């Protein structure tokens, strides 16, 4: 697991994982996103027609392409090389840039109506710095930011947060070491591991408020009957608050 102070190691983790991540996206292997969160995010951002949108921490750009299809003028910002070939960029429009997630170098002043971060703050070592950066010049007055966050990551001594019967039936979701903020491992079915950062709910909300954002709405995604039919395992969200969506605004002066 990379140290949070070693940004280069954190970047290399994602570079090494890039082919697997893109394959997961192509195959629809992420049931949380495909089954539930995509619909919620699209509903929260609303009509994006002709809006200038930046997707911060976009990975290979899947959600940004969804926004482009819905009429947004989209720009992607990734902290690693998880990008599509230029042919895909030409097809969907927009622009993809690779840079430090905590420093928006090259982003035009007051260039965007909307920013999106889709489960990406969990990968940022210094969340407060990243949030302050986003509260600055990138957002036009009256603009908004939609940030989806993972509520928590299990401690490293638990590869799964579920306590189960011998037959595998889930009994309880084990929430432990909640107040111990810092690096934790995200373990994928392939065995690949990434460094994620666990933070308390109050830490994230206060980072937003300290940076001058207005929290206009909080959403806790739950699956609809149609979503449950597509991805039955998403019923975990009725038992555990795994994800949260923050609807934020930059106030006018």
mmCIF file with all atom_site columns, N, CA and C in Angstrom, residues 141-172:
data_model
loop_
_atom_site.group_PDB
_atom_site.id
_atom_site.type_symbol
_atom_site.label_atom_id
_atom_site.label_alt_id
_atom_site.label_comp_id
_atom_site.label_asym_id
_atom_site.label_entity_id
_atom_site.label_seq_id
_atom_site.pdbx_PDB_ins_code
_atom_site.Cartn_x
_atom_site.Cartn_y
_atom_site.Cartn_z
_atom_site.occupancy
_atom_site.B_iso_or_equiv
_atom_site.pdbx_formal_charge
_atom_site.auth_seq_id
_atom_site.auth_comp_id
_atom_site.auth_asym_id
_atom_site.auth_atom_id
_atom_site.pdbx_PDB_model_num
ATOM 1  N N  . UNK A 1 141 ? -19.755 31.683  -10.816 1.00 0.00 ? 141 UNK A N  1
ATOM 2  C CA . UNK A 1 141 ? -20.685 32.022  -9.743  1.00 0.00 ? 141 UNK A CA 1
ATOM 3  C C  . UNK A 1 141 ? -22.043 31.383  -10.012 1.00 0.00 ? 141 UNK A C  1
ATOM 4  N N  . UNK A 1 142 ? -22.600 30.792  -8.982  1.00 0.00 ? 142 UNK A N  1
ATOM 5  C CA . UNK A 1 142 ? -23.864 30.092  -9.141  1.00 0.00 ? 142 UNK A CA 1
ATOM 6  C C  . UNK A 1 142 ? -23.708 28.686  -9.676  1.00 0.00 ? 142 UNK A C  1
ATOM 7  N N  . UNK A 1 143 ? -22.455 28.268  -9.933  1.00 0.00 ? 143 UNK A N  1
ATOM 8  C CA . UNK A 1 143 ? -22.211 26.921  -10.421 1.00 0.00 ? 143 UNK A CA 1
ATOM 9  C C  . UNK A 1 143 ? -22.369 25.884  -9.321  1.00 0.00 ? 143 UNK A C  1
ATOM 10 N N  . UNK A 1 144 ? -22.273 24.629  -9.699  1.00 0.00 ? 144 UNK A N  1
ATOM 11 C CA . UNK A 1 144 ? -22.505 23.557  -8.736  1.00 0.00 ? 144 UNK A CA 1
ATOM 12 C C  . UNK A 1 144 ? -21.480 22.449  -8.887  1.00 0.00 ? 144 UNK A C  1
ATOM 13 N N  . UNK A 1 145 ? -21.450 21.607  -7.886  1.00 0.00 ? 145 UNK A N  1
ATOM 14 C CA . UNK A 1 145 ? -20.533 20.476  -7.839  1.00 0.00 ? 145 UNK A CA 1
ATOM 15 C C  . UNK A 1 145 ? -21.298 19.295  -7.279  1.00 0.00 ? 145 UNK A C  1
ATOM 16 N N  . UNK A 1 146 ? -21.303 18.194  -7.993  1.00 0.00 ? 146 UNK A N  1
ATOM 17 C CA . UNK A 1 146 ? -21.955 16.962  -7.561  1.00 0.00 ? 146 UNK A CA 1
ATOM 18 C C  . UNK A 1 146 ? -20.864 15.946  -7.235  1.00 0.00 ? 146 UNK A C  1
ATOM 19 N N  . UNK A 1 147 ? -20.750 15.587  -5.966  1.00 0.00 ? 147 UNK A N  1
ATOM 20 C CA . UNK A 1 147 ? -19.685 14.695  -5.516  1.00 0.00 ? 147 UNK A CA 1
ATOM 21 C C  . UNK A 1 147 ? -20.280 13.445  -4.889  1.00 0.00 ? 147 UNK A C  1
ATOM 22 N N  . UNK A 1 148 ? -19.961 12.299  -5.462  1.00 0.00 ? 148 UNK A N  1
ATOM 23 C CA . UNK A 1 148 ? -20.378 11.024  -4.887  1.00 0.00 ? 148 UNK A CA 1
ATOM 24 C C  . UNK A 1 148 ? -19.216 10.439  -4.103  1.00 0.00 ? 148 UNK A C  1
ATOM 25 N N  . UNK A 1 149 ? -19.469 10.052  -2.869  1.00 0.00 ? 149 UNK A N  1
ATOM 26 C CA . UNK A 1 149 ? -18.411 9.532   -2.001  1.00 0.00 ? 149 UNK A CA 1
ATOM 27 C C  . UNK A 1 149 ? -18.805 8.172   -1.453  1.00 0.00 ? 149 UNK A C  1
ATOM 28 N N  . UNK A 1 150 ? -17.796 7.351   -1.230  1.00 0.00 ? 150 UNK A N  1
ATOM 29 C CA . UNK A 1 150 ? -17.986 6.109   -0.489  1.00 0.00 ? 150 UNK A CA 1
ATOM 30 C C  . UNK A 1 150 ? -17.943 6.437   0.993   1.00 0.00 ? 150 UNK A C  1
ATOM 31 N N  . UNK A 1 151 ? -18.935 5.976   1.736   1.00 0.00 ? 151 UNK A N  1
ATOM 32 C CA . UNK A 1 151 ? -19.034 6.330   3.147   1.00 0.00 ? 151 UNK A CA 1
ATOM 33 C C  . UNK A 1 151 ? -17.848 5.824   3.948   1.00 0.00 ? 151 UNK A C  1
ATOM 34 N N  . UNK A 1 152 ? -17.378 4.633   3.619   1.00 0.00 ? 152 UNK A N  1
ATOM 35 C CA . UNK A 1 152 ? -16.232 4.151   4.364   1.00 0.00 ? 152 UNK A CA 1
ATOM 36 C C  . UNK A 1 152 ? -15.642 2.937   3.656   1.00 0.00 ? 152 UNK A C  1
ATOM 37 N N  . UNK A 1 153 ? -14.406 2.620   3.994   1.00 0.00 ? 153 UNK A N  1
ATOM 38 C CA . UNK A 1 153 ? -13.705 1.456   3.482   1.00 0.00 ? 153 UNK A CA 1
ATOM 39 C C  . UNK A 1 153 ? -13.336 0.571   4.675   1.00 0.00 ? 153 UNK A C  1
ATOM 40 N N  . UNK A 1 154 ? -13.561 -0.746  4.598   1.00 0.00 ? 154 UNK A N  1
ATOM 41 C CA . UNK A 1 154 ? -13.252 -1.607  5.746   1.00 0.00 ? 154 UNK A CA 1
ATOM 42 C C  . UNK A 1 154 ? -11.786 -1.505  6.145   1.00 0.00 ? 154 UNK A C  1
ATOM 43 N N  . UNK A 1 155 ? -11.484 -1.664  7.425   1.00 0.00 ? 155 UNK A N  1
ATOM 44 C CA . UNK A 1 155 ? -10.077 -1.683  7.841   1.00 0.00 ? 155 UNK A CA 1
ATOM 45 C C  . UNK A 1 155 ? -9.341  -2.845  7.205   1.00 0.00 ? 155 UNK A C  1
ATOM 46 N N  . UNK A 1 156 ? -8.019  -2.717  7.134   1.00 0.00 ? 156 UNK A N  1
ATOM 47 C CA . UNK A 1 156 ? -7.227  -3.685  6.390   1.00 0.00 ? 156 UNK A CA 1
ATOM 48 C C  . UNK A 1 156 ? -7.232  -5.081  6.992   1.00 0.00 ? 156 UNK A C  1
ATOM 49 N N  . UNK A 1 157 ? -7.650  -5.219  8.250   1.00 0.00 ? 157 UNK A N  1
ATOM 50 C CA . UNK A 1 157 ? -7.686  -6.554  8.832   1.00 0.00 ? 157 UNK A CA 1
ATOM 51 C C  . UNK A 1 157 ? -8.977  -7.293  8.486   1.00 0.00 ? 157 UNK A C  1
ATOM 52 N N  . UNK A 1 158 ? -9.832  -6.646  7.651   1.00 0.00 ? 158 UNK A N  1
ATOM 53 C CA . UNK A 1 158 ? -11.056 -7.290  7.208   1.00 0.00 ? 158 UNK A CA 1
ATOM 54 C C  . UNK A 1 158 ? -11.155 -7.177  5.691   1.00 0.00 ? 158 UNK A C  1
ATOM 55 N N  . UNK A 1 159 ? -10.966 -8.274  4.983   1.00 0.00 ? 159 UNK A N  1
ATOM 56 C CA . UNK A 1 159 ? -11.086 -8.243  3.532   1.00 0.00 ? 159 UNK A CA 1
ATOM 57 C C  . UNK A 1 159 ? -12.535 -8.052  3.085   1.00 0.00 ? 159 UNK A C  1
ATOM 58 N N  . UNK A 1 160 ? -13.473 -8.429  3.928   1.00 0.00 ? 160 UNK A N  1
ATOM 59 C CA . UNK A 1 160 ? -14.881 -8.163  3.665   1.00 0.00 ? 160 UNK A CA 1
ATOM 60 C C  . UNK A 1 160 ? -15.495 -7.586  4.922   1.00 0.00 ? 160 UNK A C  1
ATOM 61 N N  . UNK A 1 161 ? -16.373 -6.595  4.813   1.00 0.00 ? 161 UNK A N  1
ATOM 62 C CA . UNK A 1 161 ? -16.986 -6.014  6.007   1.00 0.00 ? 161 UNK A CA 1
ATOM 63 C C  . UNK A 1 161 ? -18.157 -6.833  6.538   1.00 0.00 ? 161 UNK A C  1
ATOM 64 N N  . UNK A 1 162 ? -18.518 -7.918  5.870   1.00 0.00 ? 162 UNK A N  1
ATOM 65 C CA . UNK A 1 162 ? -19.686 -8.687  6.276   1.00 0.00 ? 162 UNK A CA 1
ATOM 66 C C  . UNK A 1 162 ? -19.307 -9.847  7.198   1.00 0.00 ? 162 UNK A C  1
ATOM 67 N N  . UNK A 1 163 ? -20.056 -9.975  8.267   1.00 0.00 ? 163 UNK A N  1
ATOM 68 C CA . UNK A 1 163 ? -19.988 -11.170 9.100   1.00 0.00 ? 163 UNK A CA 1
ATOM 69 C C  . UNK A 1 163 ? -21.023 -12.146 8.544   1.00 0.00 ? 163 UNK A C  1
ATOM 70 N N  . UNK A 1 164 ? -20.583 -13.376 8.233   1.00 0.00 ? 164 UNK A N  1
ATOM 71 C CA . UNK A 1 164 ? -21.433 -14.324 7.531   1.00 0.00 ? 164 UNK A CA 1
ATOM 72 C C  . UNK A 1 164 ? -21.597 -15.624 8.314   1.00 0.00 ? 164 UNK A C  1
ATOM 73 N N  . UNK A 1 165 ? -22.680 -16.325 7.983   1.00 0.00 ? 165 UNK A N  1
ATOM 74 C CA . UNK A 1 165 ? -22.840 -17.703 8.448   1.00 0.00 ? 165 UNK A CA 1
ATOM 75 C C  . UNK A 1 165 ? -21.850 -18.595 7.679   1.00 0.00 ? 165 UNK A C  1
ATOM 76 N N  . UNK A 1 166 ? -21.757 -19.837 8.115   1.00 0.00 ? 166 UNK A N  1
ATOM 77 C CA . UNK A 1 166 ? -20.865 -20.776 7.438   1.00 0.00 ? 166 UNK A CA 1
ATOM 78 C C  . UNK A 1 166 ? -21.264 -20.997 5.982   1.00 0.00 ? 166 UNK A C  1
ATOM 79 N N  . UNK A 1 167 ? -22.559 -20.854 5.687   1.00 0.00 ? 167 UNK A N  1
ATOM 80 C CA . UNK A 1 167 ? -23.004 -21.050 4.302   1.00 0.00 ? 167 UNK A CA 1
ATOM 81 C C  . UNK A 1 167 ? -22.858 -19.798 3.450   1.00 0.00 ? 167 UNK A C  1
ATOM 82 N N  . UNK A 1 168 ? -22.279 -18.732 4.027   1.00 0.00 ? 168 UNK A N  1
ATOM 83 C CA . UNK A 1 168 ? -22.040 -17.506 3.277   1.00 0.00 ? 168 UNK A CA 1
ATOM 84 C C  . UNK A 1 168 ? -23.106 -16.456 3.408   1.00 0.00 ? 168 UNK A C  1
ATOM 85 N N  . UNK A 1 169 ? -24.219 -16.765 4.041   1.00 0.00 ? 169 UNK A N  1
ATOM 86 C CA . UNK A 1 169 ? -25.291 -15.792 4.218   1.00 0.00 ? 169 UNK A CA 1
ATOM 87 C C  . UNK A 1 169 ? -24.804 -14.592 5.028   1.00 0.00 ? 169 UNK A C  1
ATOM 88 N N  . UNK A 1 170 ? -25.107 -13.400 4.563   1.00 0.00 ? 170 UNK A N  1
ATOM 89 C CA . UNK A 1 170 ? -24.687 -12.183 5.254   1.00 0.00 ? 170 UNK A CA 1
ATOM 90 C C  . UNK A 1 170 ? -25.538 -11.963 6.502   1.00 0.00 ? 170 UNK A C  1
ATOM 91 N N  . UNK A 1 171 ? -24.877 -11.785 7.629   1.00 0.00 ? 171 UNK A N  1
ATOM 92 C CA . UNK A 1 171 ? -25.577 -11.526 8.878   1.00 0.00 ? 171 UNK A CA 1
ATOM 93 C C  . UNK A 1 171 ? -25.553 -10.051 9.242   1.00 0.00 ? 171 UNK A C  1
ATOM 94 N N  . UNK A 1 172 ? -24.365 -9.513  9.485   1.00 0.00 ? 172 UNK A N  1
ATOM 95 C CA . UNK A 1 172 ? -24.225 -8.099  9.853   1.00 0.00 ? 172 UNK A CA 1
ATOM 96 C C  . UNK A 1 172 ? -23.062 -7.485  9.086   1.00 0.00 ? 172 UNK A C  1
#
